[in-house]
Short mmCIF file of C-alpha atoms (C1' of nucleotides) in Angstrom, two decimals:
data_model
loop_
_atom_site.label_atom_id
_atom_site.label_comp_id
_atom_site.label_asym_id
_atom_site.label_seq_id
_atom_site.Cartn_x
_atom_site.Cartn_y
_atom_site.Cartn_z
CA MET A 3 107.41 290.91 113.26
CA ALA A 4 105.57 288.60 110.79
CA GLU A 5 102.45 290.68 111.39
CA THR A 6 102.09 292.44 108.02
CA GLU A 7 103.48 289.31 106.47
CA ALA A 8 100.81 287.17 108.42
CA ALA A 9 97.98 289.76 107.24
CA ALA A 10 99.34 289.70 103.83
CA THR A 11 99.31 285.88 103.77
CA HIS A 12 95.94 285.63 105.40
CA ASP A 13 94.33 287.59 102.75
CA ASN A 14 95.54 285.05 100.24
CA ALA A 15 95.49 282.03 102.62
CA ALA A 16 91.87 281.02 101.57
CA GLY A 17 93.25 280.85 97.91
CA ILE A 18 96.51 279.31 98.31
CA ASP A 19 95.15 276.28 96.48
CA SER A 20 93.87 278.50 93.67
CA PRO A 21 95.64 276.80 90.89
CA LEU A 22 93.53 273.72 91.72
CA THR A 23 90.10 274.85 92.71
CA HIS A 24 89.26 275.20 88.82
CA TYR A 25 89.39 271.44 88.76
CA LEU A 26 85.97 269.65 89.40
CA GLY A 27 88.00 266.75 90.68
CA TYR A 28 89.66 268.87 93.30
CA ALA A 29 86.49 270.76 94.25
CA MET A 30 84.76 267.41 94.70
CA LYS A 31 87.66 266.25 96.87
CA ARG A 32 87.60 269.00 99.24
CA ALA A 33 83.84 269.26 99.48
CA LEU A 34 83.67 265.46 100.20
CA SER A 35 86.36 265.78 102.92
CA ILE A 36 84.08 268.19 104.65
CA VAL A 37 81.17 266.01 104.43
CA GLN A 38 83.00 262.89 105.49
CA ALA A 39 84.31 264.35 108.63
CA ASP A 40 80.87 265.58 109.82
CA LEU A 41 79.25 262.17 108.76
CA SER A 42 82.11 260.34 110.69
CA ARG A 43 81.23 262.31 113.89
CA VAL A 44 77.44 261.58 113.58
CA LEU A 45 77.77 257.91 112.76
CA ALA A 46 80.27 257.44 115.54
CA GLY A 47 77.34 258.05 117.67
CA PHE A 48 75.61 254.90 116.43
CA GLY A 49 78.90 252.85 116.62
CA LEU A 50 79.09 252.96 112.80
CA ARG A 51 81.52 254.15 110.02
CA ALA A 52 80.36 255.33 106.71
CA VAL A 53 81.18 252.02 105.28
CA SER A 54 79.32 250.05 107.88
CA PHE A 55 76.26 252.39 107.61
CA SER A 56 76.33 251.79 103.79
CA ALA A 57 76.37 248.15 104.14
CA LEU A 58 73.77 247.73 106.76
CA SER A 59 71.39 250.19 105.00
CA ILE A 60 71.60 248.12 101.72
CA ILE A 61 71.27 244.76 103.63
CA VAL A 62 68.04 246.25 105.14
CA ALA A 63 66.76 247.37 101.89
CA ARG A 64 67.77 244.30 100.04
CA PRO A 65 67.45 241.34 102.48
CA GLY A 66 69.12 238.32 101.31
CA LEU A 67 71.76 239.76 99.05
CA THR A 68 75.14 237.99 99.07
CA GLN A 69 78.42 239.28 99.87
CA THR A 70 79.60 239.40 96.26
CA GLN A 71 76.58 241.54 95.41
CA LEU A 72 77.09 243.83 98.29
CA ALA A 73 80.71 244.26 97.55
CA ASP A 74 80.04 245.08 93.85
CA ALA A 75 77.36 247.44 95.03
CA LEU A 76 79.77 249.46 97.42
CA GLN A 77 82.66 248.95 95.19
CA ILE A 78 84.96 247.41 97.57
CA GLU A 79 86.91 243.94 97.37
CA ARG A 80 85.10 240.89 98.42
CA SER A 81 87.80 240.25 100.78
CA ASN A 82 87.84 243.66 102.51
CA LEU A 83 84.12 243.08 103.01
CA VAL A 84 84.63 239.90 105.24
CA THR A 85 85.65 241.74 108.49
CA LEU A 86 83.24 244.45 107.92
CA ILE A 87 80.27 241.69 107.88
CA ASP A 88 82.03 239.96 110.77
CA GLU A 89 81.63 243.23 112.61
CA LEU A 90 78.01 243.61 111.91
CA ALA A 91 77.25 240.16 112.53
CA GLY A 92 79.26 240.20 115.89
CA ARG A 93 77.03 243.17 116.93
CA GLY A 94 73.85 240.98 116.18
CA LEU A 95 72.75 243.62 113.39
CA ILE A 96 72.80 241.16 110.44
CA VAL A 97 73.14 237.25 110.07
CA ARG A 98 74.92 235.19 107.35
CA ALA A 99 72.02 232.77 106.53
CA PRO A 100 72.60 229.63 104.50
CA VAL A 101 71.28 229.54 100.90
CA ALA A 102 69.58 226.16 100.19
CA GLN A 103 70.22 226.37 96.27
CA ASP A 104 73.86 227.06 96.60
CA ARG A 105 75.76 226.50 99.92
CA ARG A 106 78.57 228.67 98.81
CA ARG A 107 76.60 231.77 99.18
CA HIS A 108 75.46 233.62 102.36
CA ALA A 109 72.41 235.51 102.40
CA LEU A 110 72.66 238.63 104.34
CA MET A 111 69.76 239.29 106.46
CA PRO A 112 69.26 242.17 109.14
CA THR A 113 67.98 241.31 112.37
CA ALA A 114 65.42 243.38 114.18
CA SER A 115 68.04 245.48 116.03
CA GLY A 116 69.80 245.91 112.70
CA LYS A 117 66.66 247.28 111.13
CA LYS A 118 66.36 249.61 114.25
CA LEU A 119 69.80 250.84 114.09
CA ALA A 120 69.68 251.36 110.31
CA ALA A 121 66.41 253.31 110.88
CA GLU A 122 67.86 255.51 113.63
CA ALA A 123 71.21 256.10 111.78
CA LYS A 124 69.31 257.05 108.64
CA GLU A 125 67.60 259.97 110.50
CA GLY A 126 70.81 261.06 111.86
CA VAL A 127 72.48 260.99 108.57
CA THR A 128 69.55 262.92 106.95
CA ALA A 129 69.55 265.31 109.61
CA HIS A 130 73.32 265.84 109.17
CA GLU A 131 73.15 266.33 105.45
CA ARG A 132 70.14 268.87 105.91
CA ALA A 133 72.20 270.80 108.40
CA LEU A 134 75.32 270.75 106.56
CA PHE A 135 74.02 271.66 103.19
CA SER A 136 71.77 274.47 104.38
CA CYS A 137 74.05 276.85 102.64
CA LEU A 138 72.54 275.55 99.53
CA THR A 139 69.01 275.96 98.49
CA ALA A 140 66.83 272.81 97.88
CA GLN A 141 66.83 273.42 94.27
CA GLU A 142 70.81 273.77 94.28
CA GLN A 143 70.99 270.55 96.41
CA GLU A 144 68.73 268.78 93.92
CA ASP A 145 70.76 270.06 90.92
CA LEU A 146 74.04 268.89 92.72
CA ARG A 147 72.78 265.57 93.36
CA HIS A 148 71.46 265.28 89.99
CA MET A 149 74.57 266.28 88.15
CA LEU A 150 76.80 263.98 90.20
CA THR A 151 74.34 261.28 89.43
CA LYS A 152 74.12 262.04 85.82
CA PHE A 153 77.95 262.06 85.58
CA ARG A 154 78.11 258.71 87.15
CA GLN A 155 75.60 256.89 85.12
CA ALA A 156 76.87 258.58 81.80
CA VAL A 157 80.60 257.58 82.61
CA SER A 158 79.45 254.00 83.61
CA ALA A 159 77.56 253.46 80.50
CA MET B 2 70.57 228.11 85.53
CA ALA B 3 71.12 231.60 86.99
CA GLU B 4 70.00 233.01 83.62
CA THR B 5 66.79 234.44 84.75
CA GLU B 6 68.00 235.35 88.05
CA ALA B 7 70.99 236.87 86.57
CA ALA B 8 68.65 238.81 84.28
CA ALA B 9 66.41 239.85 86.96
CA THR B 10 69.27 241.00 89.21
CA HIS B 11 70.93 242.84 86.24
CA ASP B 12 67.71 244.95 85.82
CA ASN B 13 68.18 246.06 89.45
CA ALA B 14 71.97 245.85 89.54
CA ALA B 15 72.58 249.52 88.73
CA GLY B 16 70.42 250.42 91.58
CA ILE B 17 71.41 248.11 94.52
CA ASP B 18 72.96 250.90 96.23
CA SER B 19 69.59 252.98 95.72
CA PRO B 20 69.16 253.42 99.65
CA LEU B 21 72.34 255.57 99.37
CA THR B 22 72.10 257.57 96.06
CA HIS B 23 69.96 259.94 97.65
CA TYR B 24 72.71 261.28 99.93
CA LEU B 25 74.91 264.02 98.45
CA GLY B 26 77.96 262.73 100.33
CA TYR B 27 77.44 259.25 98.67
CA ALA B 28 76.85 260.83 95.26
CA MET B 29 80.08 262.84 95.80
CA LYS B 30 82.08 259.83 96.82
CA ARG B 31 81.04 257.64 93.81
CA ALA B 32 81.50 260.54 91.29
CA LEU B 33 85.03 261.31 92.91
CA SER B 34 86.10 257.92 92.60
CA ILE B 35 85.52 257.71 88.86
CA VAL B 36 87.35 261.11 88.45
CA GLN B 37 90.35 259.74 90.70
CA ALA B 38 90.90 256.55 88.58
CA ASP B 39 90.94 258.47 85.35
CA LEU B 40 93.13 261.36 86.83
CA SER B 41 95.58 258.88 88.31
CA ARG B 42 95.97 256.98 84.98
CA VAL B 43 96.68 260.46 83.12
CA LEU B 44 99.07 261.61 85.73
CA ALA B 45 100.94 258.48 85.74
CA GLY B 46 102.16 259.33 82.35
CA PHE B 47 103.93 262.26 84.08
CA GLY B 48 105.23 260.31 86.71
CA LEU B 49 102.96 262.14 89.14
CA ARG B 50 100.18 261.22 91.71
CA ALA B 51 97.27 263.59 92.36
CA VAL B 52 98.89 264.78 95.47
CA SER B 53 102.29 265.38 93.70
CA PHE B 54 100.69 267.31 90.91
CA SER B 55 98.70 269.50 93.61
CA ALA B 56 101.95 270.13 95.39
CA LEU B 57 103.81 270.92 92.32
CA SER B 58 101.22 273.09 90.98
CA ILE B 59 100.94 275.18 93.95
CA ILE B 60 104.77 275.58 94.37
CA VAL B 61 104.76 276.69 90.78
CA ALA B 62 101.96 279.24 91.34
CA ARG B 63 103.35 280.51 94.62
CA PRO B 64 107.08 280.05 94.59
CA GLY B 65 108.86 280.40 98.06
CA LEU B 66 106.05 279.28 100.22
CA THR B 67 106.82 277.01 103.09
CA GLN B 68 106.22 273.37 103.74
CA THR B 69 103.76 274.36 106.76
CA GLN B 70 102.07 276.74 104.25
CA LEU B 71 101.69 274.18 101.65
CA ALA B 72 100.48 271.34 103.99
CA ASP B 73 97.77 273.76 105.31
CA ALA B 74 96.82 274.51 101.68
CA LEU B 75 96.56 270.87 100.69
CA GLN B 76 95.16 269.85 104.12
CA ILE B 77 97.81 267.29 104.78
CA GLU B 78 99.96 266.75 107.83
CA ARG B 79 103.36 268.48 107.81
CA SER B 80 105.04 265.05 108.77
CA ASN B 81 103.53 263.31 105.69
CA LEU B 82 104.75 266.31 103.29
CA VAL B 83 108.29 265.62 103.94
CA THR B 84 108.63 262.30 101.85
CA LEU B 85 106.56 264.16 99.17
CA ILE B 86 108.57 267.11 99.13
CA ASP B 87 111.70 264.72 99.15
CA GLU B 88 110.47 263.02 96.00
CA LEU B 89 109.74 266.35 94.07
CA ALA B 90 113.23 267.64 95.08
CA GLY B 91 114.99 264.31 94.44
CA ARG B 92 113.54 264.41 90.78
CA GLY B 93 114.95 268.04 90.38
CA LEU B 94 111.70 269.41 90.09
CA ILE B 95 111.80 271.69 93.04
CA VAL B 96 114.31 272.85 95.65
CA ARG B 97 114.26 273.52 99.24
CA ALA B 98 115.85 277.29 99.47
CA PRO B 99 117.03 278.59 102.81
CA VAL B 100 115.01 281.67 104.17
CA ALA B 101 117.41 284.19 105.39
CA GLN B 102 114.93 285.79 107.81
CA ASP B 103 113.95 282.51 109.52
CA ARG B 104 116.47 279.74 109.00
CA ARG B 105 113.91 277.05 110.38
CA ARG B 106 111.84 277.46 107.15
CA HIS B 107 112.49 276.10 103.77
CA ALA B 108 111.31 278.23 100.71
CA LEU B 109 109.97 275.78 98.14
CA MET B 110 110.94 276.98 94.80
CA PRO B 111 110.16 275.22 91.47
CA THR B 112 113.11 274.34 88.90
CA ALA B 113 112.85 274.96 85.29
CA SER B 114 111.99 271.40 84.62
CA GLY B 115 109.41 271.43 87.48
CA LYS B 116 107.94 274.43 85.74
CA LYS B 117 107.87 272.54 82.47
CA LEU B 118 106.43 269.42 83.92
CA ALA B 119 103.75 271.23 85.82
CA ALA B 120 102.54 273.02 82.60
CA GLU B 121 102.48 269.89 80.67
CA ALA B 122 100.67 268.04 83.30
CA LYS B 123 98.26 270.78 83.62
CA GLU B 124 97.42 270.47 80.11
CA GLY B 125 96.93 266.66 80.35
CA VAL B 126 94.61 267.17 83.39
CA THR B 127 92.76 269.86 81.80
CA ALA B 128 92.08 267.53 78.69
CA HIS B 129 91.35 264.63 81.13
CA GLU B 130 88.72 266.69 82.82
CA ARG B 131 87.31 267.94 79.62
CA ALA B 132 86.79 264.53 78.16
CA LEU B 133 85.47 262.87 81.34
CA PHE B 134 82.94 265.72 82.03
CA SER B 135 81.93 265.96 78.03
CA CYS B 136 78.49 264.13 79.42
CA LEU B 137 77.64 267.52 81.38
CA THR B 138 77.04 270.82 79.45
CA ALA B 139 79.69 273.68 79.84
CA GLN B 140 76.74 275.41 82.03
CA GLU B 141 76.16 272.25 84.15
CA GLN B 142 80.12 271.91 84.71
CA GLU B 143 80.14 275.43 85.85
CA ASP B 144 77.01 274.97 88.19
CA LEU B 145 78.57 271.97 89.65
CA ARG B 146 81.97 273.74 90.33
CA HIS B 147 80.07 276.68 91.77
CA MET B 148 77.96 274.65 94.23
CA LEU B 149 80.88 272.66 95.40
CA THR B 150 82.94 275.79 96.02
CA LYS B 151 80.01 277.62 97.57
CA PHE B 152 79.55 274.76 99.91
CA ARG B 153 83.11 274.52 100.78
CA GLN B 154 83.33 278.32 101.41
CA ALA B 155 80.05 278.47 103.39
CA VAL B 156 81.07 275.62 105.73
CA SER B 157 84.55 276.80 106.27
CA ALA B 158 83.46 280.20 107.31
"C1'" DT C 13 108.24 278.87 125.01
"C1'" DA C 14 106.69 278.31 120.25
"C1'" DT C 15 107.21 276.97 115.45
"C1'" DT C 16 109.61 274.46 111.36
"C1'" DG C 17 110.97 270.37 109.55
"C1'" DT C 18 111.97 265.80 110.41
"C1'" DT C 19 111.67 260.94 112.08
"C1'" DA C 20 109.20 257.19 113.88
"C1'" DT C 21 105.26 254.81 114.34
"C1'" DA C 22 100.60 253.11 114.26
"C1'" DC C 23 96.41 252.68 112.40
"C1'" DT C 24 93.21 252.49 108.63
"C1'" DC C 25 92.24 251.56 103.78
"C1'" DT C 26 93.00 249.14 99.74
"C1'" DA C 27 94.71 245.65 96.54
"C1'" DT C 28 96.30 240.86 95.31
"C1'" DA C 29 97.09 236.20 95.55
"C1'" DA C 30 96.03 231.83 97.18
"C1'" DC C 31 93.10 228.71 99.83
"C1'" DT C 32 88.33 225.85 100.88
"C1'" DA C 33 84.16 224.48 99.72
"C1'" DT C 34 81.16 224.19 96.73
"C1'" DA C 35 78.89 224.18 91.72
"C1'" DT D 22 86.72 224.62 85.76
"C1'" DA D 23 84.46 228.44 87.74
"C1'" DT D 24 82.51 230.92 91.88
"C1'" DA D 25 81.81 232.43 96.92
"C1'" DG D 26 83.70 233.22 100.97
"C1'" DT D 27 87.89 233.44 103.46
"C1'" DT D 28 92.73 234.27 104.87
"C1'" DA D 29 97.10 236.40 104.77
"C1'" DT D 30 99.71 239.98 103.33
"C1'" DA D 31 101.79 244.14 101.27
"C1'" DG D 32 101.14 248.76 99.94
"C1'" DA D 33 99.08 252.95 100.23
"C1'" DG D 34 97.33 256.75 102.98
"C1'" DT D 35 96.80 259.14 107.33
"C1'" DA D 36 97.38 260.66 112.29
"C1'" DT D 37 100.22 261.40 116.31
"C1'" DA D 38 104.24 262.00 119.35
"C1'" DA D 39 108.60 263.34 119.85
"C1'" DC D 40 113.08 265.39 118.58
"C1'" DA D 41 116.62 269.24 116.86
"C1'" DA D 42 117.36 273.47 115.11
"C1'" DT D 43 115.68 277.96 115.44
"C1'" DA D 44 112.90 281.88 116.81
#
DNA sequence: TATTGTTATACTCTATAACTATA
DNA sequence: TATAGTTATAGAGTATAACAATA
């Protein structure tokens, strides 16, 4: 009984949110939610979430940085970083090393297994993005990244 | 004492997350967070959040749609839509109208004041995006929207 | 039996204040 | 006095299960 109605709505279903698709913020949000869902699935295979992958990657690239610096880089509160660092440290992926010059600070250092996991996860994430964005040409992907980055830098300045 | 150190770190500070900026997902997330902060500020002036603006806009554009349809369009759970609809209805912006053919459903209809607020908020949001993305040319903005939309449609298909 | 709206609930994420130890 | 890390906590946002009314 709802067949014709269903068919009619189905024709429009993809565009029920058309009053919003014109907004860049909305387009970003919908695109990001797709990326996040796929990324979470990939990272779960490494026992990581997006935020823990981000933190671990930065610690590997910048060994010795402090929790405040990491929190600033990831734009999360220091207080919320604590349990995340606890988690990574508890798994033996990083250590909180004392800083001689300032005993308030913790120098975050990756362990050998932390570096190994970061490298493996990086390959996984790179493969995930390559596959997911294969509907865009290499040039389009580069343009997309360039515009997002340009926007962020321009607004932050 | 930390002056040289501070200066040194400041030179690199903008790029502490450089291990991540290459990822499109990360670039999207950082860009979106900027948009959301500004959008929230603008919408607060209308007593709206991003999600309530989205819901109201769709109800105005598609009067009579049901809660399930709206939840699908916005990709939120039906259960979580209930309080949102309560809120809009409580403010007299929309009504839950009975559907004669199927008394389980509620046809969501905008009121006159709902249409008015939606129109005003739309102007505000449009102005917010115009100002925020002024660092990108009109062509770049169009390209950005096109790629985000193309990506979403390609992956959803 | 299946669907719509609803309630209850739990889990994650995020934001804020206050504490400690150091500087 | 100010800062780094920590704790506690409250508020959003989100996901799931179960229910009543209706199909």
